[in-house]
mmCIF file with all atom_site columns, C-alpha atoms in Angstrom:
data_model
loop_
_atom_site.group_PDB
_atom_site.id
_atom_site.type_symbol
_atom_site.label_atom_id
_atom_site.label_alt_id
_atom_site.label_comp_id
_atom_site.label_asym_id
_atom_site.label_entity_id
_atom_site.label_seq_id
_atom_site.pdbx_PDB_ins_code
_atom_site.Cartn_x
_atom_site.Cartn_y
_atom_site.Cartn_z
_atom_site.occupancy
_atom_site.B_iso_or_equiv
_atom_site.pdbx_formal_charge
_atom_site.auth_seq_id
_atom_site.auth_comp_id
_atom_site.auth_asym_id
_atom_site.auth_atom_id
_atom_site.pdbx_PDB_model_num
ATOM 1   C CA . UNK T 1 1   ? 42.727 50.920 -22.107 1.00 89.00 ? 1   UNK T CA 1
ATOM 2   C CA . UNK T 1 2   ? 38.945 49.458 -22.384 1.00 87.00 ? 2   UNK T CA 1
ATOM 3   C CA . UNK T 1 3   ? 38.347 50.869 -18.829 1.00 89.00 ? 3   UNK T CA 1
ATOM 4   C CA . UNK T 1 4   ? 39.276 54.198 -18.975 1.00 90.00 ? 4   UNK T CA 1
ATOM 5   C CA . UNK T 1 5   ? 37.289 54.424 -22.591 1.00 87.00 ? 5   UNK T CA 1
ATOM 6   C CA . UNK T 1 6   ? 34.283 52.763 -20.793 1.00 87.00 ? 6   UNK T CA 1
ATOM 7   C CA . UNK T 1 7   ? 34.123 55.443 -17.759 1.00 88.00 ? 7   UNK T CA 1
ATOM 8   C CA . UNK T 1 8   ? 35.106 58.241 -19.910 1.00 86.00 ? 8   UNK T CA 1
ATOM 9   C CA . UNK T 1 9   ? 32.028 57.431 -22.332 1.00 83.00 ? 9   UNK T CA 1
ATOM 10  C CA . UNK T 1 10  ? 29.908 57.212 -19.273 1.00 82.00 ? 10  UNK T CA 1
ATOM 11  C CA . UNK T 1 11  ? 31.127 60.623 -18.203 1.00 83.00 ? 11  UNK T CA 1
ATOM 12  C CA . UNK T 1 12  ? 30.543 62.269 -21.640 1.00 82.00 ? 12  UNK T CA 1
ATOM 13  C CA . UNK T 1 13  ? 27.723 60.507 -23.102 1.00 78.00 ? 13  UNK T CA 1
ATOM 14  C CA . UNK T 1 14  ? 25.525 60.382 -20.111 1.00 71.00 ? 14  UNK T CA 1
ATOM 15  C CA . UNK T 1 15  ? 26.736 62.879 -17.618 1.00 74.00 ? 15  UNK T CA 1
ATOM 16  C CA . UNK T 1 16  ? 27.945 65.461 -20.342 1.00 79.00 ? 16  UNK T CA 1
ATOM 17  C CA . UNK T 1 17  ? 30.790 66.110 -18.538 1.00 82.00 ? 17  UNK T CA 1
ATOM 18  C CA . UNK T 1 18  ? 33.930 67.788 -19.955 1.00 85.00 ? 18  UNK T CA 1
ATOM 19  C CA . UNK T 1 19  ? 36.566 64.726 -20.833 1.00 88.00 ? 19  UNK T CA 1
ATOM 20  C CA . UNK T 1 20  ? 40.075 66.650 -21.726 1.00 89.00 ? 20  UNK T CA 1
ATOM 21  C CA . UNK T 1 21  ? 42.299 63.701 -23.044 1.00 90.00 ? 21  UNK T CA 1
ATOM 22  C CA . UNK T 1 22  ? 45.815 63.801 -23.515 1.00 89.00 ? 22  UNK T CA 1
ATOM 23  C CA . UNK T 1 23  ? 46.003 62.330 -26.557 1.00 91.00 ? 23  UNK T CA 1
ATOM 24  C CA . UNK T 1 24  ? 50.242 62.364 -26.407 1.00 90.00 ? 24  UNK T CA 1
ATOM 25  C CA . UNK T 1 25  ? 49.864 59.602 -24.155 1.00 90.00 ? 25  UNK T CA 1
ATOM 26  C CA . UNK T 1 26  ? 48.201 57.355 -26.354 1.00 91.00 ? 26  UNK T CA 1
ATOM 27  C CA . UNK T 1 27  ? 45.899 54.473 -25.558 1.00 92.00 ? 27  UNK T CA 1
ATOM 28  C CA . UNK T 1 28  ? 42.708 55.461 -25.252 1.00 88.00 ? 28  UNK T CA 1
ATOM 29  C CA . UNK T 1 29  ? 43.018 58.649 -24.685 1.00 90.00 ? 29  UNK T CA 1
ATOM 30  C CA . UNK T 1 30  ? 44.091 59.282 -28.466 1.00 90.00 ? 30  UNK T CA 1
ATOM 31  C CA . UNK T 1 31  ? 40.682 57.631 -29.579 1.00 87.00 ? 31  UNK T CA 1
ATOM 32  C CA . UNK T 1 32  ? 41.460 53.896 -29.355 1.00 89.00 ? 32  UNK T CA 1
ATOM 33  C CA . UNK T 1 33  ? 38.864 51.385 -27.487 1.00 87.00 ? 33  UNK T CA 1
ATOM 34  C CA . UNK T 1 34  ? 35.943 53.207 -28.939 1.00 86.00 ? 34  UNK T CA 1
ATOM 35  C CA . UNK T 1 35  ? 36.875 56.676 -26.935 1.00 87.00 ? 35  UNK T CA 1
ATOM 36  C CA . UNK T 1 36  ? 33.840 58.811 -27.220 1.00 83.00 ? 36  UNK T CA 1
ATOM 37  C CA . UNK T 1 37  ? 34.799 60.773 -30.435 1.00 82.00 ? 37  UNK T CA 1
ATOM 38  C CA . UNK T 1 38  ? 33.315 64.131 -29.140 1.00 82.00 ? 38  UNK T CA 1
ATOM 39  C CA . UNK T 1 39  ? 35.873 64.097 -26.674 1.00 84.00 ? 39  UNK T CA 1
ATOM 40  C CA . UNK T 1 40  ? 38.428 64.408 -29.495 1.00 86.00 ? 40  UNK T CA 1
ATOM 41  C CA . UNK T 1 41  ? 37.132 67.402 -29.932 1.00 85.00 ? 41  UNK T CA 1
ATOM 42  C CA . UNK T 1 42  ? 38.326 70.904 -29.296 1.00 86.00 ? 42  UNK T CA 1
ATOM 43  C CA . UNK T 1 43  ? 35.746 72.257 -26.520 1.00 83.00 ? 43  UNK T CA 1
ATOM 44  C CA . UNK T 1 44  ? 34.657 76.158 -26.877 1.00 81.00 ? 44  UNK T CA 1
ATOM 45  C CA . UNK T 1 45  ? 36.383 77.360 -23.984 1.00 82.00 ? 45  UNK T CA 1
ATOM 46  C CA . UNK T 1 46  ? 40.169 76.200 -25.351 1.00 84.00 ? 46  UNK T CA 1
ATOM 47  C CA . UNK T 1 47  ? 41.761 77.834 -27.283 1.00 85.00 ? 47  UNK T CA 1
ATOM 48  C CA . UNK T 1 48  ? 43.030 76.271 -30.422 1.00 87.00 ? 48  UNK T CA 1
ATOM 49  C CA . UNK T 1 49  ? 47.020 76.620 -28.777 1.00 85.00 ? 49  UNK T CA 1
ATOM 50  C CA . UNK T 1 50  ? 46.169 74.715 -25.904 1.00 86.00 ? 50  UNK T CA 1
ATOM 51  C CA . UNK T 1 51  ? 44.412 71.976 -27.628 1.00 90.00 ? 51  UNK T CA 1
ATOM 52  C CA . UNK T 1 52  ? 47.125 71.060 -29.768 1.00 88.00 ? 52  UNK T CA 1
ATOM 53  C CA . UNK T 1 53  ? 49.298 70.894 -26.853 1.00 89.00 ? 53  UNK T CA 1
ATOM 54  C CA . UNK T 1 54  ? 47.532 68.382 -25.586 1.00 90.00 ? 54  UNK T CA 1
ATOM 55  C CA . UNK T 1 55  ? 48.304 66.059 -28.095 1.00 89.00 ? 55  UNK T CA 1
ATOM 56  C CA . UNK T 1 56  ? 51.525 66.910 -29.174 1.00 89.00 ? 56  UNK T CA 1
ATOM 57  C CA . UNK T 1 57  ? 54.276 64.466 -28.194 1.00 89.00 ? 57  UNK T CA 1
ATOM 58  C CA . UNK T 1 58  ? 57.266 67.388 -29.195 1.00 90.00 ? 58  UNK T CA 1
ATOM 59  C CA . UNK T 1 59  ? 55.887 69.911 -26.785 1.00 86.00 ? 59  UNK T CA 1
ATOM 60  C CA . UNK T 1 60  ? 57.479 70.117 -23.574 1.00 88.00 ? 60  UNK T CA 1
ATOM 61  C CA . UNK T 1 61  ? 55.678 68.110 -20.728 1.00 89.00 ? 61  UNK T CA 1
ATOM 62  C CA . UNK T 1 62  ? 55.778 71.378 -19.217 1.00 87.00 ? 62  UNK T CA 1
ATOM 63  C CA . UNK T 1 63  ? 53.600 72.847 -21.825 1.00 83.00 ? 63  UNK T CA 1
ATOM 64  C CA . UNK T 1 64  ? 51.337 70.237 -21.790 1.00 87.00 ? 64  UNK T CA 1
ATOM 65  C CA . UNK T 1 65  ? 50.606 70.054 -18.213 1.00 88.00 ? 65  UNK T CA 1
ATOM 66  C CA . UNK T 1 66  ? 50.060 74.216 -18.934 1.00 84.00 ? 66  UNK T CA 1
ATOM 67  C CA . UNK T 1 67  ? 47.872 74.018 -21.044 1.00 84.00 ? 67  UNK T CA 1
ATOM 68  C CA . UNK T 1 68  ? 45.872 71.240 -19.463 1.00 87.00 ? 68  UNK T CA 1
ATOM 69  C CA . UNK T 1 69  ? 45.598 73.498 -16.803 1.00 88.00 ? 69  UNK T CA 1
ATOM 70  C CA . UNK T 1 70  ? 44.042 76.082 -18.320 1.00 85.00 ? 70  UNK T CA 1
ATOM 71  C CA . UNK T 1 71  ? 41.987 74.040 -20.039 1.00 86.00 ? 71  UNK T CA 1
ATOM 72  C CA . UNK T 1 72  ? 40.083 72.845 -16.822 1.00 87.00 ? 72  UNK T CA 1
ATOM 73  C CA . UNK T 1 73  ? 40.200 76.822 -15.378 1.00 85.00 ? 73  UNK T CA 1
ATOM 74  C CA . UNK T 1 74  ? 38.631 77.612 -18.528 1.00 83.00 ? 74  UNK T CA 1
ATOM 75  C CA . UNK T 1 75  ? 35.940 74.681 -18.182 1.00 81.00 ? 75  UNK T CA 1
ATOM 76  C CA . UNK T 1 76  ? 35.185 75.635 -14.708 1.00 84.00 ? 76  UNK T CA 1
ATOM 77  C CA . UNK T 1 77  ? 34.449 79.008 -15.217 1.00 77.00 ? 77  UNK T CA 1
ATOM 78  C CA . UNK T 1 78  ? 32.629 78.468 -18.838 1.00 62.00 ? 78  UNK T CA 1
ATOM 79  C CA . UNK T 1 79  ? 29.205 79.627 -18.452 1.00 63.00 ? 79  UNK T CA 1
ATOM 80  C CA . UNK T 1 80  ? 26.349 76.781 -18.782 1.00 53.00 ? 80  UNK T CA 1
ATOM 81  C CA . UNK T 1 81  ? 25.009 77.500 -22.158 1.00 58.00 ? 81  UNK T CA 1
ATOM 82  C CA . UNK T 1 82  ? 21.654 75.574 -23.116 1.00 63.00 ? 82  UNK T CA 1
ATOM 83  C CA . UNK T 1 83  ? 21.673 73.645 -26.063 1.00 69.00 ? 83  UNK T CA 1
ATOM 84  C CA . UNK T 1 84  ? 19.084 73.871 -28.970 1.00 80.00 ? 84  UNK T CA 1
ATOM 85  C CA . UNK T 1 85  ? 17.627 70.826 -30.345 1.00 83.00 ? 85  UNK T CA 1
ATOM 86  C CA . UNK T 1 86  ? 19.410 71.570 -33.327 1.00 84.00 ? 86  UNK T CA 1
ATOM 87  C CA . UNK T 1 87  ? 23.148 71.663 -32.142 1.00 82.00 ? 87  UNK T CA 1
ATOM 88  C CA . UNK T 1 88  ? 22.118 68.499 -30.148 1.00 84.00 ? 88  UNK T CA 1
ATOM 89  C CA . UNK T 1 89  ? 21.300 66.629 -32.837 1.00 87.00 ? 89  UNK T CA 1
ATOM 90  C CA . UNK T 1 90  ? 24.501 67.879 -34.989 1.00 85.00 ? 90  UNK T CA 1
ATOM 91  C CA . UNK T 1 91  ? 26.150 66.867 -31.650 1.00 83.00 ? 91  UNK T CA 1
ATOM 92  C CA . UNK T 1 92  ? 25.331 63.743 -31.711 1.00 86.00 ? 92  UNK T CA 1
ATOM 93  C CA . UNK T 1 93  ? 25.571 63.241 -35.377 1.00 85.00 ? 93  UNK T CA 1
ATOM 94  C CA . UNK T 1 94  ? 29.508 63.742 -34.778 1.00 82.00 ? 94  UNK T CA 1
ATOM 95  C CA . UNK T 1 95  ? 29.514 61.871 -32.359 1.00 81.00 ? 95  UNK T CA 1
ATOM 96  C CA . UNK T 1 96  ? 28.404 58.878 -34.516 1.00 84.00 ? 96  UNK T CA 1
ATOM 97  C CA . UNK T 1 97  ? 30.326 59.737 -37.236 1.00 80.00 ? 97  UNK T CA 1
ATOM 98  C CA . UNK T 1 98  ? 29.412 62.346 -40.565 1.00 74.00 ? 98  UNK T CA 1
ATOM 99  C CA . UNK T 1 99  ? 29.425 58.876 -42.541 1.00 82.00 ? 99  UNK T CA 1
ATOM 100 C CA . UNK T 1 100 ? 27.113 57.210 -40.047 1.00 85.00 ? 100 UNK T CA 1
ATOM 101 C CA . UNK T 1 101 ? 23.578 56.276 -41.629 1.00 92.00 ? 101 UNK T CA 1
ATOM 102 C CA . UNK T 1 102 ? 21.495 57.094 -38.445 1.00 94.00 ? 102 UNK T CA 1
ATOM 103 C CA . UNK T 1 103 ? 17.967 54.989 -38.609 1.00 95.00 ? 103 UNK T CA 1
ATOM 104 C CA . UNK T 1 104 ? 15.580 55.960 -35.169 1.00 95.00 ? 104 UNK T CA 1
ATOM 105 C CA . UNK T 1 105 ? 13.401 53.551 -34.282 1.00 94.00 ? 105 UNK T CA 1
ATOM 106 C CA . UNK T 1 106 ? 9.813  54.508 -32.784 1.00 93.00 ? 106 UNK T CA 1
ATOM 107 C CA . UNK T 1 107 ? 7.199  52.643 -31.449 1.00 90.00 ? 107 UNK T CA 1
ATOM 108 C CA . UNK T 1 108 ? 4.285  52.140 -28.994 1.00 89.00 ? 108 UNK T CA 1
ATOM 109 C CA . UNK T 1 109 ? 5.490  51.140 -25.565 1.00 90.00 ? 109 UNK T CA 1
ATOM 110 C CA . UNK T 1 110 ? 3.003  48.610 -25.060 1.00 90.00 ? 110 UNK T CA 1
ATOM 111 C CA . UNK T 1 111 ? 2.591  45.925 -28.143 1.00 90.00 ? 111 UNK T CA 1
ATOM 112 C CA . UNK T 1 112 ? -1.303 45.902 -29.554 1.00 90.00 ? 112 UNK T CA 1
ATOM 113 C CA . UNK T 1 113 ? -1.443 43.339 -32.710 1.00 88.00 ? 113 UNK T CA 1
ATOM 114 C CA . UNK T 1 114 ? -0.701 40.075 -32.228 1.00 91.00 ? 114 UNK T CA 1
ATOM 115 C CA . UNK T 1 115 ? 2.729  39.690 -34.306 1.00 92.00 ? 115 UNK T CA 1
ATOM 116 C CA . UNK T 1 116 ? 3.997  42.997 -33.706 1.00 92.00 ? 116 UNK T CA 1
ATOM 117 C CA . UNK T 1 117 ? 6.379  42.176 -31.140 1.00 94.00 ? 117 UNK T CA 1
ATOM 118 C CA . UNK T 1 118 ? 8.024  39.105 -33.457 1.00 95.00 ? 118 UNK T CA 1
ATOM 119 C CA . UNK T 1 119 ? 7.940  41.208 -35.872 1.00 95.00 ? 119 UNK T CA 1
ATOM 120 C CA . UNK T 1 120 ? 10.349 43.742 -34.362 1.00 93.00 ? 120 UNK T CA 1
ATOM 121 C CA . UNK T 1 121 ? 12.452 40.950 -33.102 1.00 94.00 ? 121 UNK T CA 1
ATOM 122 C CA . UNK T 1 122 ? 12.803 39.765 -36.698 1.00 95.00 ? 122 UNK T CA 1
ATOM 123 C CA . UNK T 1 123 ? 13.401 42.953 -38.156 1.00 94.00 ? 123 UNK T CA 1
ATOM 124 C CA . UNK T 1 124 ? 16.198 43.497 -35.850 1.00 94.00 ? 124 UNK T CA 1
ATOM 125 C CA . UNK T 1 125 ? 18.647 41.096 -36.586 1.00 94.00 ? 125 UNK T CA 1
ATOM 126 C CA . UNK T 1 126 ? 17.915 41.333 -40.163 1.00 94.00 ? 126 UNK T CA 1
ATOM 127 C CA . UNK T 1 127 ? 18.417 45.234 -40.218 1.00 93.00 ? 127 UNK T CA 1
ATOM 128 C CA . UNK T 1 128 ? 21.879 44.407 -38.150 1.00 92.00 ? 128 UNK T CA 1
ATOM 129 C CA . UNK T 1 129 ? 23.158 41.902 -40.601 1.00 92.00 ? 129 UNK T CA 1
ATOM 130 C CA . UNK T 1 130 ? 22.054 43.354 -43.843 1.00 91.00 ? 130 UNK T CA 1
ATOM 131 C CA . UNK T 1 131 ? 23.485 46.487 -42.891 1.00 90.00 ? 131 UNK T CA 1
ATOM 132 C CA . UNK T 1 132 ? 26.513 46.148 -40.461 1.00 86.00 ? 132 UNK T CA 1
ATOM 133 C CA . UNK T 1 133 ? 28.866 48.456 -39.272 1.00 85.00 ? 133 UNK T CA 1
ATOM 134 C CA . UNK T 1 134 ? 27.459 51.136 -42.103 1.00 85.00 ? 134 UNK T CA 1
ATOM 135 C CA . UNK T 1 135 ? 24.106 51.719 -39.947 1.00 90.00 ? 135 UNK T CA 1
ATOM 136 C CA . UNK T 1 136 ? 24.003 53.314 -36.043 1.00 93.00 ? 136 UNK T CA 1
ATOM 137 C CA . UNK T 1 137 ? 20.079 52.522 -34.813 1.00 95.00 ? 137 UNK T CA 1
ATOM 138 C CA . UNK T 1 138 ? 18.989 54.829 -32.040 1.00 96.00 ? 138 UNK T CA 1
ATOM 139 C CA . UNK T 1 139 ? 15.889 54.250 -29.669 1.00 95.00 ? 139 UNK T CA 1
ATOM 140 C CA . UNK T 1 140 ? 14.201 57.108 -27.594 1.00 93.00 ? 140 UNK T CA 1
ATOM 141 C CA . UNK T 1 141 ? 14.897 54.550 -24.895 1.00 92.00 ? 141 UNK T CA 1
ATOM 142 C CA . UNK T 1 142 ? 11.132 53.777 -24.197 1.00 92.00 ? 142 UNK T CA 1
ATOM 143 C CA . UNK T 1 143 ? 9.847  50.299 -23.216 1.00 92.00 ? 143 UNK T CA 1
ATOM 144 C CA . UNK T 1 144 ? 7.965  48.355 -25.699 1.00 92.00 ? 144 UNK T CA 1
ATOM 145 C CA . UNK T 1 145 ? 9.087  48.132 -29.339 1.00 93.00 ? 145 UNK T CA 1
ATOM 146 C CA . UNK T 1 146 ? 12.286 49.974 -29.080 1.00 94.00 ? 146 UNK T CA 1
ATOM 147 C CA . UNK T 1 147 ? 13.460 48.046 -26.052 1.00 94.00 ? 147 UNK T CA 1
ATOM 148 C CA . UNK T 1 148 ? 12.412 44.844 -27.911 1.00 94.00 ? 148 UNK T CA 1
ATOM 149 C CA . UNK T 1 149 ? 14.757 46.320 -31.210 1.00 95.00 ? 149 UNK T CA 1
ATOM 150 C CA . UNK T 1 150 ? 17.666 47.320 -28.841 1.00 94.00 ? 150 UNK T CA 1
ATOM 151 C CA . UNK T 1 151 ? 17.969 43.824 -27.212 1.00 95.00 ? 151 UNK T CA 1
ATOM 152 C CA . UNK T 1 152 ? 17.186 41.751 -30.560 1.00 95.00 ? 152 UNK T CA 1
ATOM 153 C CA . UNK T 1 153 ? 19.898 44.301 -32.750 1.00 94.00 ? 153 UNK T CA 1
ATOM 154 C CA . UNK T 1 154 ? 23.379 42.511 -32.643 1.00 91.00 ? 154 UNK T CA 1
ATOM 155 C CA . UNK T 1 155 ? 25.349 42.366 -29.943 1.00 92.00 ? 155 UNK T CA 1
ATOM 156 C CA . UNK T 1 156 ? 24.087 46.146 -29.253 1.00 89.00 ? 156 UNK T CA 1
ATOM 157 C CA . UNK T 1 157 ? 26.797 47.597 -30.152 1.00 90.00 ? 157 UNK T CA 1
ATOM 158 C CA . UNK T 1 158 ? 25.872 49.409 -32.734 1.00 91.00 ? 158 UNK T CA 1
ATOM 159 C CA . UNK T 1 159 ? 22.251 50.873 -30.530 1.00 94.00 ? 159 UNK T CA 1
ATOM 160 C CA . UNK T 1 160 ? 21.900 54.347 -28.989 1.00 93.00 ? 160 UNK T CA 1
ATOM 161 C CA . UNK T 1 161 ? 19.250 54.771 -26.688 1.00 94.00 ? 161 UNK T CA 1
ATOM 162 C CA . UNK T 1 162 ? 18.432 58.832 -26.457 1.00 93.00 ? 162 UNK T CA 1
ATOM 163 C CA . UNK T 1 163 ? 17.174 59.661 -23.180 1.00 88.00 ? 163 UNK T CA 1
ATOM 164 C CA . UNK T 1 164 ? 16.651 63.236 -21.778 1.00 85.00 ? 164 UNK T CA 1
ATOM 165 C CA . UNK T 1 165 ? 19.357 64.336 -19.306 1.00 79.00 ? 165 UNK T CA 1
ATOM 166 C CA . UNK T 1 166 ? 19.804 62.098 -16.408 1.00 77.00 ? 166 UNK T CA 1
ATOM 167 C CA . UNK T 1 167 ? 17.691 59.138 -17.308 1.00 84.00 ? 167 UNK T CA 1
ATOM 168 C CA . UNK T 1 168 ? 18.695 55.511 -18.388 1.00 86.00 ? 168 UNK T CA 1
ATOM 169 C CA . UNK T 1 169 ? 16.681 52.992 -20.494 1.00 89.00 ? 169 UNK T CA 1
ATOM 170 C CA . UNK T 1 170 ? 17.728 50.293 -18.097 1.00 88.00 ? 170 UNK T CA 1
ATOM 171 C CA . UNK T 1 171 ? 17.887 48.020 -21.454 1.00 92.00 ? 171 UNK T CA 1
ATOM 172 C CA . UNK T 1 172 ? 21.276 46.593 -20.248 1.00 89.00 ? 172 UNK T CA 1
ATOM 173 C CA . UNK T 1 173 ? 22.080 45.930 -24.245 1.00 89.00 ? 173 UNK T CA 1
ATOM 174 C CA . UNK T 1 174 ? 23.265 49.389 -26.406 1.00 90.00 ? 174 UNK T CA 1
ATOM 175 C CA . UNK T 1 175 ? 24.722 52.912 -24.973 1.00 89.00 ? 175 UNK T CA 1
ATOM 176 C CA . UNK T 1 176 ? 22.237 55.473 -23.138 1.00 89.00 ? 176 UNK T CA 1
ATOM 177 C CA . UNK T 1 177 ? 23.135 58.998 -24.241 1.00 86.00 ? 177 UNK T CA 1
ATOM 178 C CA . UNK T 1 178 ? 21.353 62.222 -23.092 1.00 83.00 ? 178 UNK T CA 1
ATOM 179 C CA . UNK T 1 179 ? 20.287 65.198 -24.947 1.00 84.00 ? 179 UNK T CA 1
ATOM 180 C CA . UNK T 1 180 ? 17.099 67.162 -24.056 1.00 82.00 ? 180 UNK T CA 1
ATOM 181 C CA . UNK T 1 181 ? 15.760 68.714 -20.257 1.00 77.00 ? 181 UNK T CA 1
ATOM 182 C CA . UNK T 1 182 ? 12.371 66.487 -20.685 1.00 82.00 ? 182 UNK T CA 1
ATOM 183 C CA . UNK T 1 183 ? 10.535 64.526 -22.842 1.00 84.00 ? 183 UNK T CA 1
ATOM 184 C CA . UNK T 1 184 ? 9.765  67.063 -25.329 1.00 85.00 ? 184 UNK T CA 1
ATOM 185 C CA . UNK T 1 185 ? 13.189 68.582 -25.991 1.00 86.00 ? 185 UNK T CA 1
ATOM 186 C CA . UNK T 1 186 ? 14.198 64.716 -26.625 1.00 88.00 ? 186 UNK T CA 1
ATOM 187 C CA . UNK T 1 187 ? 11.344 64.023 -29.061 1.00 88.00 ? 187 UNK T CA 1
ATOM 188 C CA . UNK T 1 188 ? 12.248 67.052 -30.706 1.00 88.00 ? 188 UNK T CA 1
ATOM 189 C CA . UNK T 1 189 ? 15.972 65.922 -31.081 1.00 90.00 ? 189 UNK T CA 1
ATOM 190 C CA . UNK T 1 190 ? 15.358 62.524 -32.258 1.00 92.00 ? 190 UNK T CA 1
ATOM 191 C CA . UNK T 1 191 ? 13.493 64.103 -34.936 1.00 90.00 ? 191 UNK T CA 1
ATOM 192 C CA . UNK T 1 192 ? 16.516 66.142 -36.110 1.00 90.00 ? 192 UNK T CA 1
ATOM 193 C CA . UNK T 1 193 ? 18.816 63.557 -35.833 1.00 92.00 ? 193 UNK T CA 1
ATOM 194 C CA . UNK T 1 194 ? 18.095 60.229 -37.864 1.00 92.00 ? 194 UNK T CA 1
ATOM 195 C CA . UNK T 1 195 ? 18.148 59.926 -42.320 1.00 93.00 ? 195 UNK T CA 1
ATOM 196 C CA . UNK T 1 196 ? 15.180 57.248 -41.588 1.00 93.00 ? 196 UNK T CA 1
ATOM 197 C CA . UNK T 1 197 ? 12.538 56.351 -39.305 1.00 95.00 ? 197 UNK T CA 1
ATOM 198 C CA . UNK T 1 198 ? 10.801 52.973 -39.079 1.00 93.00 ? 198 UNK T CA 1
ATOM 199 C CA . UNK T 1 199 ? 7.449  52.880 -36.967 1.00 93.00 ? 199 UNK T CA 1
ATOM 200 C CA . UNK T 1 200 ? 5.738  49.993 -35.925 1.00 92.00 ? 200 UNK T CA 1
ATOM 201 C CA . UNK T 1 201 ? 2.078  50.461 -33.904 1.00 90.00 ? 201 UNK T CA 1
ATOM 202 C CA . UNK T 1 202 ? 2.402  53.778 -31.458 1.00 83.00 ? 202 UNK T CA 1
ATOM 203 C CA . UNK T 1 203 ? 0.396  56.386 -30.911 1.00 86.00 ? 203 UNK T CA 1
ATOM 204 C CA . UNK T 1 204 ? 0.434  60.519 -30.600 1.00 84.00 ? 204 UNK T CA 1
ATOM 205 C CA . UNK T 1 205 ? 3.795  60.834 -29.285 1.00 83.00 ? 205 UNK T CA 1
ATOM 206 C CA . UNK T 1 206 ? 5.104  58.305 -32.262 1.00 86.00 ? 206 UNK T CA 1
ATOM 207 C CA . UNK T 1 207 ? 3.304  60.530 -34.612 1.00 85.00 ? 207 UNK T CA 1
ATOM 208 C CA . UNK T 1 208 ? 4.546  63.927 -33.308 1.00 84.00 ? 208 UNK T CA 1
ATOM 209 C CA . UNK T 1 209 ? 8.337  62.592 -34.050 1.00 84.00 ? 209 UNK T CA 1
ATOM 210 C CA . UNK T 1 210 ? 7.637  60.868 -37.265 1.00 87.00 ? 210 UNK T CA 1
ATOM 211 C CA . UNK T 1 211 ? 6.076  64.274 -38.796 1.00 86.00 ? 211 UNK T CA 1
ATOM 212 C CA . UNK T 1 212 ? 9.233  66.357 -37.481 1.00 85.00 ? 212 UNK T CA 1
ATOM 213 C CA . UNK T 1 213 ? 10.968 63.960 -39.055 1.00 86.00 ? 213 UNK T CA 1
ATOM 214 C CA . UNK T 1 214 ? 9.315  63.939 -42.448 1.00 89.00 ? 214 UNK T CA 1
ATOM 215 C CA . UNK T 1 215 ? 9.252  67.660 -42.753 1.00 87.00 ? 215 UNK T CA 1
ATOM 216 C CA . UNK T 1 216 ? 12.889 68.051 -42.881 1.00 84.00 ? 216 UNK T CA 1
ATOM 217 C CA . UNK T 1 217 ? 12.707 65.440 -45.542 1.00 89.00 ? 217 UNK T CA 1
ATOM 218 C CA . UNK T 1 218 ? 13.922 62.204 -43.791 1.00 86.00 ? 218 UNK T CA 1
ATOM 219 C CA . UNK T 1 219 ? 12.801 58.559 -45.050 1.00 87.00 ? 219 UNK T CA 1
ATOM 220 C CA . UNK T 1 220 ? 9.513  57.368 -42.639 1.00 87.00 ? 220 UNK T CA 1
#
C-alpha cells in the first residue's frame, strides 16, 4: 500500500538503490500509490526473460521466485557505472513522465529587493493552479527562493527538489531526489533537465544554469 510506495521511493529516489517489484502481486508494487515509475523499469543487469517473470501472474511461483533471484545476483555483482549528466537528466525525465512539462526554478538563496520574496510566494500558487497536474516544478533544493516556491507550490506534491547524492533540502514540503557527486554535476543536470526556467534575483551560480539551459534551447 501507501507505505511500502513511500519507503520504496525513499530507497530509489534518494538512496538510488535497486527496487525489484513484483508487480504479479499487485498493490503497489504494480505502480499504484505513486510507486516510483523508474522502478517499473527493466534494470540493465536483467535480462528481458526475467523481468517479465516478475510480473506475470501465469508463470509458475517457482519461476518467479527464479528469476527474482537472479535478478538480485545480477544487481549485486553489476559493476557501479557513473552516470553522465545527460542520462541523469533523461533519468529523471522518465521518471516524471515523457508528457511531464518540467519548469526548474532558480534563485538567489538569500532574498535582496524588497518584494522578491512575496513575489515568489505569489507566483507559486498561481503557477500550481493555472497549471495543475500538467506541470512537475523542480528546485536545486537551495534555501532562499526555491525553498520559498517549494513550500508556497500546492500541497507539494507536484515539487522535486534535486540535490546531489546524499543530501536533503530539509524543506519538509515536495520529494528530494539525487542526481550528481557535488554541486557541479547537479547544476549541470538541472540544466539538462527542465523545458523552462524562471529566475528571480541570484547570482553566478543562477547564471551558470540558466545559460546551460538556454543553449540547448529551453524557455528562460
Amino acid at each position: 500500500g501507501p507505505g511500502v510506495s513511500q519507503e520504496a521511493r525513499a530507497a530509489f529516489y534518494v538512496r538510488g538503490a535497486d527496487v525489484l517489484p513484483l508487480r504479479r502481486t499487485g498493490g503497489a508494487s504494480d505502480g499504484m500509490f505513486d510507486f516510483p515509475q523508474g522502478a517499473l523499469q527493466k534494470p540493465a543487469f536483467s535480462t528481458e526473460e526475467q523481468w517479465s517473470l516478475l510480473a506475470s501472474k501465469i508463470a509458475s511461483v517457482e519461476d518467479s521466485a527464479g528469476a527474482l533471484a537472479a535478478i538480485v545476483q545480477m544487481s549485486l555483482g553489476a559493476p557501479v557505472v557513473k552516470e553522465t549528466a545527460a542520462r541523469a537528466a533523461h533519468r529523471l525525465r522518465s521518471e516524471f513522465g515523457q508528457d511531464a512539462h518540467i519548469i526548474c526554478v532558480l534563485g538567489g538563496t538569500e532574498f535582496r529587493g524588497p518584494d522578491s520574496e512575496a513575489l515568489v510566494k505569489a507566483i507559486a500558487p498561481k503557477l500550481n493552479a493555472a497549471l495543475g497536474s500538467k506541470a512537475t516544478y523542480v528546485t536545486g533544493g537551495m534555501a532562499g527562493v526555491q525553498e520559498t516556491f517549494a513550500k508556497h507550490c500546492g500541497d507539494g506534491s507536484r515539487v522535486w527538489n534535486l540535490l546531489p547524492v546524499g543530501q536533503s533540502s530539509g524543506y519538509g514540503r515536495g520529494t528530494d531526489i539525487n542526481a550528481g557527486s557535488d554541486l557541479e554535476e547537479r547544476k549541470a543536470i538541472f540544466g539538462m533537465l527542465g523545458d523552462v526556467y524562471i529566475t528571480l534575483e541570484g547570482g553566478s551560480g543562477t547564471s551558470q544554469e540558466a545559460r546551460a539551459a538556454h543553449a540547448r534551447g529551453a524557455s528562460v
